[in-house]
């Protein structure tokens, strides 16, 4: 881990650049309205278009961030550590064909291509807040399906207590994987009951279109009550396992990134506060809400758990 340098900089330190980037995102958003050609290559992948989808009752009613903001201000370290890197570099990711292998402690291991994933459940639009551990947030109109629909197909055994998700490992397509900023491939984990919760989705699109590459095409996890890094992109493997998996961020900095990583304004990151956040495109900060505002739905999952110890 000697080459590791903490990539998450305190929000107070990054404000000027952050504001620059948010202006850039805003301008790209404005440009996108006039000339979609400015955001082209990374935006179309891998499907031509999504099947019909329904509007979900779980959606937030807040104003949504623009497509330009959502596709130009990203964390996807496989393509670099700057917020603009994924939009600039993700065009090299090959998303077709794509297979998600689901195995481990399941009665029916299965490989899903994107078409078979789309057939698991009706597609829904879910407008969710995404809260990054770095202190910014966005509101994103995802299109996806409940992760529970996939789990029902593979039938976890009694030993399948956790899920371990893995991103594609392909340094030729993902130049960031030639650096040692993280241990590749990117890995994340959930407890089975978290994964079965109706708010947890596999997203295949946003703004009504197939997922742009910089947002994790062709399929990524979205867990809206947890910090953004739990929502792993470009997934190729899901394994049911008996023991709590070690995620890439926990491996890199265990004191900073715990397994649960529930959004919690009362538990500071060791190097900065989590009490407030800046919505991309806004100037003033807002208060961060417990479980990112989804406490009514998910607090019950953590009854009896000390959230300071299990951060
Ligand atoms: N494979 C992979 N998934 C990832 C990341 C990453 O670097 N690699 N970054 C995470 C972080 S820190 C955040 S905040 C979200 C950002 O999602 P977005 O760029 O679609 O807004 O993706 C998460 N998923
Ligand atoms: Mo993040």
GROMACS .gro file of C-alpha atoms and ligand atoms in nm:
model
  336
    1UNK     CA    1   0.000   0.000   0.000
    2UNK     CA    2   0.307   0.225  -0.014
    3UNK     CA    3   0.199   0.383  -0.341
    4UNK     CA    4  -0.141   0.462  -0.197
    5UNK     CA    5  -0.219   0.830  -0.161
    6UNK     CA    6  -0.554   0.920  -0.008
    7UNK     CA    7  -0.755   1.035  -0.306
    8UNK     CA    8  -1.040   1.185  -0.111
    9UNK     CA    9  -0.950   1.542  -0.031
   10UNK     CA   10  -1.136   1.734   0.238
   11UNK     CA   11  -1.419   1.937   0.085
   12UNK     CA   12  -1.273   2.250   0.243
   13UNK     CA   13  -0.952   2.197   0.048
   14UNK     CA   14  -1.111   2.142  -0.290
   15UNK     CA   15  -1.368   2.416  -0.293
   16UNK     CA   16  -1.220   2.639  -0.567
   17UNK     CA   17  -1.153   2.355  -0.807
   18UNK     CA   18  -1.482   2.201  -0.711
   19UNK     CA   19  -1.660   2.520  -0.801
   20UNK     CA   20  -1.467   2.536  -1.125
   21UNK     CA   21  -1.577   2.182  -1.200
   22UNK     CA   22  -1.934   2.255  -1.113
   23UNK     CA   23  -1.925   2.551  -1.351
   24UNK     CA   24  -1.778   2.323  -1.611
   25UNK     CA   25  -2.049   2.068  -1.548
   26UNK     CA   26  -2.309   2.339  -1.569
   27UNK     CA   27  -2.173   2.469  -1.895
   28UNK     CA   28  -2.162   2.120  -2.039
   29UNK     CA   29  -2.519   2.075  -1.924
   30UNK     CA   30  -2.618   2.396  -2.097
   31UNK     CA   31  -2.426   2.288  -2.405
   32UNK     CA   32  -2.597   1.951  -2.401
   33UNK     CA   33  -2.932   2.117  -2.436
   34UNK     CA   34  -2.818   2.304  -2.743
   35UNK     CA   35  -2.579   2.053  -2.895
   36UNK     CA   36  -2.604   1.692  -2.782
   37UNK     CA   37  -2.297   1.633  -2.998
   38UNK     CA   38  -2.073   1.765  -2.720
   39UNK     CA   39  -2.140   1.467  -2.494
   40UNK     CA   40  -2.162   1.201  -2.757
   41UNK     CA   41  -1.941   0.898  -2.749
   42UNK     CA   42  -1.956   0.809  -2.385
   43UNK     CA   43  -2.329   0.858  -2.374
   44UNK     CA   44  -2.446   0.578  -2.602
   45UNK     CA   45  -2.378   0.232  -2.464
   46UNK     CA   46  -2.447  -0.054  -2.508
   47UNK     CA   47  -2.813  -0.077  -2.597
   48UNK     CA   48  -2.962   0.140  -2.863
   49UNK     CA   49  -3.251   0.223  -2.640
   50UNK     CA   50  -3.418   0.104  -2.323
   51UNK     CA   51  -3.741  -0.090  -2.320
   52UNK     CA   52  -4.047   0.082  -2.178
   53UNK     CA   53  -4.013   0.176  -1.812
   54UNK     CA   54  -4.245   0.286  -1.537
   55UNK     CA   55  -4.212   0.569  -1.291
   56UNK     CA   56  -4.143   0.434  -0.945
   57UNK     CA   57  -4.316   0.552  -0.632
   58UNK     CA   58  -3.979   0.549  -0.457
   59UNK     CA   59  -3.860   0.856  -0.646
   60UNK     CA   60  -3.740   1.179  -0.488
   61UNK     CA   61  -3.938   1.485  -0.595
   62UNK     CA   62  -3.638   1.721  -0.582
   63UNK     CA   63  -3.505   1.898  -0.892
   64UNK     CA   64  -3.279   1.666  -1.090
   65UNK     CA   65  -2.924   1.743  -1.187
   66UNK     CA   66  -2.879   1.794  -1.558
   67UNK     CA   67  -2.755   1.519  -1.790
   68UNK     CA   68  -2.446   1.734  -1.845
   69UNK     CA   69  -2.369   1.745  -1.474
   70UNK     CA   70  -2.436   1.376  -1.423
   71UNK     CA   71  -2.209   1.274  -1.712
   72UNK     CA   72  -1.921   1.516  -1.659
   73UNK     CA   73  -1.864   1.511  -1.281
   74UNK     CA   74  -1.789   1.149  -1.198
   75UNK     CA   75  -1.593   0.917  -0.977
   76UNK     CA   76  -1.476   0.614  -1.174
   77UNK     CA   77  -1.114   0.558  -1.081
   78UNK     CA   78  -1.069   0.300  -1.356
   79UNK     CA   79  -1.054   0.606  -1.585
   80UNK     CA   80  -0.860   0.845  -1.361
   81UNK     CA   81  -0.905   1.027  -1.033
   82UNK     CA   82  -1.023   1.366  -1.160
   83UNK     CA   83  -1.395   1.430  -1.184
   84UNK     CA   84  -1.364   1.500  -1.557
   85UNK     CA   85  -1.154   1.193  -1.638
   86UNK     CA   86  -1.436   0.939  -1.681
   87UNK     CA   87  -1.616   1.158  -1.937
   88UNK     CA   88  -1.289   1.208  -2.124
   89UNK     CA   89  -1.163   0.849  -2.116
   90UNK     CA   90  -1.449   0.604  -2.071
   91UNK     CA   91  -1.512   0.571  -2.446
   92UNK     CA   92  -1.255   0.287  -2.450
   93UNK     CA   93  -1.481   0.065  -2.238
   94UNK     CA   94  -1.638  -0.216  -2.445
   95UNK     CA   95  -1.985  -0.281  -2.310
   96UNK     CA   96  -2.114  -0.523  -2.570
   97UNK     CA   97  -2.113  -0.819  -2.530
   98UNK     CA   98  -2.140  -0.810  -2.151
   99UNK     CA   99  -2.204  -1.089  -1.903
  100UNK     CA  100  -2.273  -1.071  -1.531
  101UNK     CA  101  -2.179  -1.396  -1.363
  102UNK     CA  102  -2.380  -1.470  -1.050
  103UNK     CA  103  -2.258  -1.753  -0.829
  104UNK     CA  104  -2.115  -1.858  -0.496
  105UNK     CA  105  -2.365  -1.965  -0.231
  106UNK     CA  106  -2.665  -1.996  -0.461
  107UNK     CA  107  -2.878  -2.290  -0.570
  108UNK     CA  108  -2.888  -2.173  -0.932
  109UNK     CA  109  -2.572  -1.999  -1.050
  110UNK     CA  110  -2.634  -1.814  -1.374
  111UNK     CA  111  -2.474  -1.587  -1.629
  112UNK     CA  112  -2.687  -1.294  -1.740
  113UNK     CA  113  -2.636  -1.092  -2.053
  114UNK     CA  114  -2.794  -0.748  -2.054
  115UNK     CA  115  -3.104  -0.867  -2.240
  116UNK     CA  116  -3.172  -1.136  -1.983
  117UNK     CA  117  -3.117  -0.888  -1.699
  118UNK     CA  118  -3.375  -0.659  -1.856
  119UNK     CA  119  -3.626  -0.943  -1.857
  120UNK     CA  120  -3.602  -1.009  -1.483
  121UNK     CA  121  -3.845  -0.737  -1.380
  122UNK     CA  122  -4.027  -0.438  -1.524
  123UNK     CA  123  -3.788  -0.145  -1.564
  124UNK     CA  124  -3.852   0.158  -1.346
  125UNK     CA  125  -3.733   0.513  -1.329
  126UNK     CA  126  -3.601   0.586  -0.978
  127UNK     CA  127  -3.504   0.943  -0.902
  128UNK     CA  128  -3.251   0.909  -0.619
  129UNK     CA  129  -3.006   1.131  -0.438
  130UNK     CA  130  -2.646   1.014  -0.467
  131UNK     CA  131  -2.431   1.140  -0.176
  132UNK     CA  132  -2.056   1.108  -0.225
  133UNK     CA  133  -1.838   1.062   0.082
  134UNK     CA  134  -1.637   1.360  -0.045
  135UNK     CA  135  -1.923   1.595   0.043
  136UNK     CA  136  -2.117   1.654  -0.278
  137UNK     CA  137  -2.446   1.515  -0.400
  138UNK     CA  138  -2.663   1.491  -0.709
  139UNK     CA  139  -3.019   1.391  -0.790
  140UNK     CA  140  -3.020   1.137  -1.071
  141UNK     CA  141  -3.311   0.982  -1.262
  142UNK     CA  142  -3.188   0.622  -1.285
  143UNK     CA  143  -3.360   0.350  -1.482
  144UNK     CA  144  -3.321   0.004  -1.339
  145UNK     CA  145  -3.468  -0.298  -1.170
  146UNK     CA  146  -3.472  -0.418  -0.811
  147UNK     CA  147  -3.160  -0.616  -0.722
  148UNK     CA  148  -3.398  -0.854  -0.542
  149UNK     CA  149  -3.533  -0.970  -0.880
  150UNK     CA  150  -3.192  -1.109  -0.970
  151UNK     CA  151  -3.145  -1.266  -0.628
  152UNK     CA  152  -3.477  -1.448  -0.652
  153UNK     CA  153  -3.359  -1.609  -0.977
  154UNK     CA  154  -3.039  -1.751  -0.831
  155UNK     CA  155  -3.179  -1.856  -0.492
  156UNK     CA  156  -2.918  -1.780  -0.224
  157UNK     CA  157  -2.846  -2.074   0.006
  158UNK     CA  158  -2.851  -2.040   0.386
  159UNK     CA  159  -2.477  -1.972   0.373
  160UNK     CA  160  -2.517  -1.683   0.131
  161UNK     CA  161  -2.521  -1.399   0.384
  162UNK     CA  162  -2.342  -1.126   0.188
  163UNK     CA  163  -2.300  -1.019  -0.173
  164UNK     CA  164  -1.962  -0.942  -0.324
  165UNK     CA  165  -1.973  -0.733  -0.642
  166UNK     CA  166  -1.682  -0.699  -0.883
  167UNK     CA  167  -1.616  -0.450  -1.164
  168UNK     CA  168  -1.459  -0.550  -1.495
  169UNK     CA  169  -1.080  -0.594  -1.484
  170UNK     CA  170  -0.942  -0.480  -1.820
  171UNK     CA  171  -0.645  -0.241  -1.800
  172UNK     CA  172  -0.641  -0.203  -2.181
  173UNK     CA  173  -0.991  -0.059  -2.164
  174UNK     CA  174  -0.959   0.101  -1.821
  175UNK     CA  175  -0.629   0.288  -1.807
  176UNK     CA  176  -0.667   0.373  -1.437
  177UNK     CA  177  -0.615   0.002  -1.367
  178UNK     CA  178  -0.253   0.045  -1.478
  179UNK     CA  179  -0.201   0.263  -1.168
  180UNK     CA  180  -0.209   0.147  -0.807
  181UNK     CA  181  -0.448   0.407  -0.672
  182UNK     CA  182  -0.675   0.114  -0.570
  183UNK     CA  183  -0.640  -0.264  -0.569
  184UNK     CA  184  -0.809  -0.377  -0.890
  185UNK     CA  185  -1.066  -0.492  -0.972
  186UNK     CA  186  -1.298  -0.264  -0.774
  187UNK     CA  187  -1.497  -0.470  -0.521
  188UNK     CA  188  -1.799  -0.380  -0.310
  189UNK     CA  189  -2.027  -0.567  -0.072
  190UNK     CA  190  -2.374  -0.566   0.079
  191UNK     CA  191  -2.549  -0.773   0.342
  192UNK     CA  192  -2.816  -0.996   0.186
  193UNK     CA  193  -3.102  -0.811   0.355
  194UNK     CA  194  -2.965  -0.477   0.229
  195UNK     CA  195  -2.947  -0.620  -0.121
  196UNK     CA  196  -3.305  -0.749  -0.095
  197UNK     CA  197  -3.434  -0.407   0.011
  198UNK     CA  198  -3.664  -0.259  -0.256
  199UNK     CA  199  -3.457   0.063  -0.276
  200UNK     CA  200  -3.146  -0.124  -0.395
  201UNK     CA  201  -3.141  -0.136  -0.773
  202UNK     CA  202  -2.930  -0.246  -1.064
  203UNK     CA  203  -2.928   0.057  -1.292
  204UNK     CA  204  -2.906   0.014  -1.669
  205UNK     CA  205  -2.995   0.369  -1.768
  206UNK     CA  206  -3.041   0.730  -1.669
  207UNK     CA  207  -3.246   1.011  -1.814
  208UNK     CA  208  -3.441   0.747  -2.004
  209UNK     CA  209  -3.138   0.629  -2.204
  210UNK     CA  210  -2.892   0.343  -2.162
  211UNK     CA  211  -2.632   0.413  -1.897
  212UNK     CA  212  -2.343   0.631  -2.017
  213UNK     CA  213  -2.004   0.462  -1.980
  214UNK     CA  214  -1.881   0.715  -1.723
  215UNK     CA  215  -2.177   0.627  -1.502
  216UNK     CA  216  -2.102   0.254  -1.506
  217UNK     CA  217  -2.238   0.106  -1.827
  218UNK     CA  218  -2.384  -0.134  -1.894
  219UNK     CA  219  -2.500  -0.217  -1.540
  220UNK     CA  220  -2.415  -0.070  -1.198
  221UNK     CA  221  -2.547  -0.088  -0.847
  222UNK     CA  222  -2.736   0.203  -0.688
  223UNK     CA  223  -2.785   0.195  -0.310
  224UNK     CA  224  -2.924   0.540  -0.235
  225UNK     CA  225  -2.889   0.537   0.145
  226UNK     CA  226  -2.514   0.466   0.135
  227UNK     CA  227  -2.218   0.678   0.029
  228UNK     CA  228  -2.166   0.680  -0.346
  229UNK     CA  229  -1.868   0.447  -0.350
  230UNK     CA  230  -2.091   0.153  -0.253
  231UNK     CA  231  -2.271   0.195  -0.587
  232UNK     CA  232  -2.022  -0.008  -0.790
  233UNK     CA  233  -2.006   0.043  -1.166
  234UNK     CA  234  -1.971  -0.186  -1.469
  235UNK     CA  235  -2.038  -0.506  -1.275
  236UNK     CA  236  -1.920  -0.841  -1.415
  237UNK     CA  237  -1.959  -1.065  -1.111
  238UNK     CA  238  -2.186  -1.102  -0.811
  239UNK     CA  239  -2.103  -1.373  -0.558
  240UNK     CA  240  -2.304  -1.479  -0.257
  241UNK     CA  241  -2.061  -1.540   0.027
  242UNK     CA  242  -2.074  -1.642   0.391
  243UNK     CA  243  -1.833  -1.381   0.529
  244UNK     CA  244  -1.845  -1.003   0.502
  245UNK     CA  245  -1.652  -0.908   0.188
  246UNK     CA  246  -1.371  -0.652   0.201
  247UNK     CA  247  -1.442  -0.367  -0.038
  248UNK     CA  248  -1.172  -0.185  -0.233
  249UNK     CA  249  -1.211   0.132  -0.028
  250UNK     CA  250  -1.199  -0.052   0.304
  251UNK     CA  251  -0.888  -0.233   0.185
  252UNK     CA  252  -0.728   0.098   0.085
  253UNK     CA  253  -0.813   0.287   0.405
  254UNK     CA  254  -0.998   0.079   0.668
  255UNK     CA  255  -1.022   0.361   0.920
  256UNK     CA  256  -1.191   0.587   0.665
  257UNK     CA  257  -1.427   0.357   0.476
  258UNK     CA  258  -1.623   0.093   0.662
  259UNK     CA  259  -1.830  -0.193   0.528
  260UNK     CA  260  -2.166  -0.025   0.592
  261UNK     CA  261  -2.090   0.331   0.480
  262UNK     CA  262  -2.444   0.442   0.547
  263UNK     CA  263  -2.484   0.815   0.493
  264UNK     CA  264  -2.467   0.955   0.846
  265UNK     CA  265  -2.429   1.325   0.930
  266UNK     CA  266  -2.338   1.229   1.287
  267UNK     CA  267  -2.036   1.017   1.206
  268UNK     CA  268  -1.751   1.221   1.062
  269UNK     CA  269  -1.503   1.091   0.813
  270UNK     CA  270  -1.170   1.092   1.007
  271UNK     CA  271  -1.048   1.382   0.794
  272UNK     CA  272  -1.366   1.588   0.751
  273UNK     CA  273  -1.724   1.635   0.866
  274UNK     CA  274  -2.018   1.460   0.699
  275UNK     CA  275  -2.277   1.701   0.841
  276UNK     CA  276  -2.341   1.888   0.519
  277UNK     CA  277  -2.309   1.847   0.145
  278UNK     CA  278  -2.305   2.058  -0.167
  279UNK     CA  279  -2.553   1.966  -0.436
  280UNK     CA  280  -2.368   1.994  -0.767
  281UNK     CA  281  -2.484   2.315  -0.933
  282UNK     CA  282  -2.569   2.485  -0.604
  283UNK     CA  283  -2.357   2.731  -0.412
  284UNK     CA  284  -2.476   2.697  -0.053
  285UNK     CA  285  -2.442   2.371   0.133
  286UNK     CA  286  -2.736   2.174   0.264
  287UNK     CA  287  -2.760   1.955   0.569
  288UNK     CA  288  -2.691   1.590   0.506
  289UNK     CA  289  -2.983   1.371   0.604
  290UNK     CA  290  -2.957   1.046   0.799
  291UNK     CA  291  -2.942   0.757   0.551
  292UNK     CA  292  -2.940   1.024   0.279
  293UNK     CA  293  -3.308   1.093   0.352
  294UNK     CA  294  -3.417   0.729   0.327
  295UNK     CA  295  -3.430   0.665   0.705
  296UNK     CA  296  -3.801   0.578   0.709
  297UNK     CA  297  -3.736   0.301   0.461
  298UNK     CA  298  -3.404   0.158   0.577
  299UNK     CA  299  -3.336   0.244   0.943
  300UNK     CA  300  -3.497  -0.086   1.044
  301UNK     CA  301  -3.217  -0.278   0.874
  302UNK     CA  302  -2.973  -0.149   1.135
  303UNK     CA  303  -3.169  -0.184   1.459
  304UNK     CA  304  -2.932  -0.278   1.737
  305UNK     CA  305  -2.620  -0.195   1.534
  306UNK     CA  306  -2.387   0.071   1.679
  307UNK     CA  307  -2.356   0.299   1.375
  308UNK     CA  308  -2.043   0.467   1.513
  309UNK     CA  309  -1.862   0.136   1.534
  310UNK     CA  310  -2.016  -0.003   1.215
  311UNK     CA  311  -1.963   0.307   1.001
  312LIG     N1  312  -1.600   0.052  -1.042
  312LIG     C1  313  -1.615   0.170  -0.977
  312LIG     N2  314  -1.736   0.201  -0.926
  312LIG     C2  315  -1.754   0.320  -0.861
  312LIG     C3  316  -1.645   0.410  -0.844
  312LIG     C4  317  -1.519   0.373  -0.899
  312LIG     O1  318  -1.418   0.445  -0.890
  312LIG     N3  319  -1.509   0.253  -0.966
  312LIG     N4  320  -1.662   0.528  -0.774
  312LIG     C5  321  -1.774   0.531  -0.678
  312LIG     C6  322  -1.798   0.664  -0.622
  312LIG     S1  323  -1.684   0.720  -0.509
  312LIG     C7  324  -1.912   0.736  -0.648
  312LIG     S2  325  -1.945   0.881  -0.567
  312LIG     C8  326  -2.008   0.690  -0.753
  312LIG     C9  327  -2.029   0.799  -0.855
  312LIG     O2  328  -2.128   0.763  -0.949
  312LIG     P1  329  -2.158   0.860  -1.073
  312LIG     O3  330  -2.026   0.899  -1.133
  312LIG     O4  331  -2.244   0.782  -1.165
  312LIG     O5  332  -2.230   0.981  -1.017
  312LIG     O6  333  -1.963   0.573  -0.820
  312LIG    C10  334  -1.903   0.474  -0.737
  312LIG     N5  335  -1.878   0.352  -0.812
  313LIG    MO1  336  -1.791   0.889  -0.387
   0.00000   0.00000   0.00000
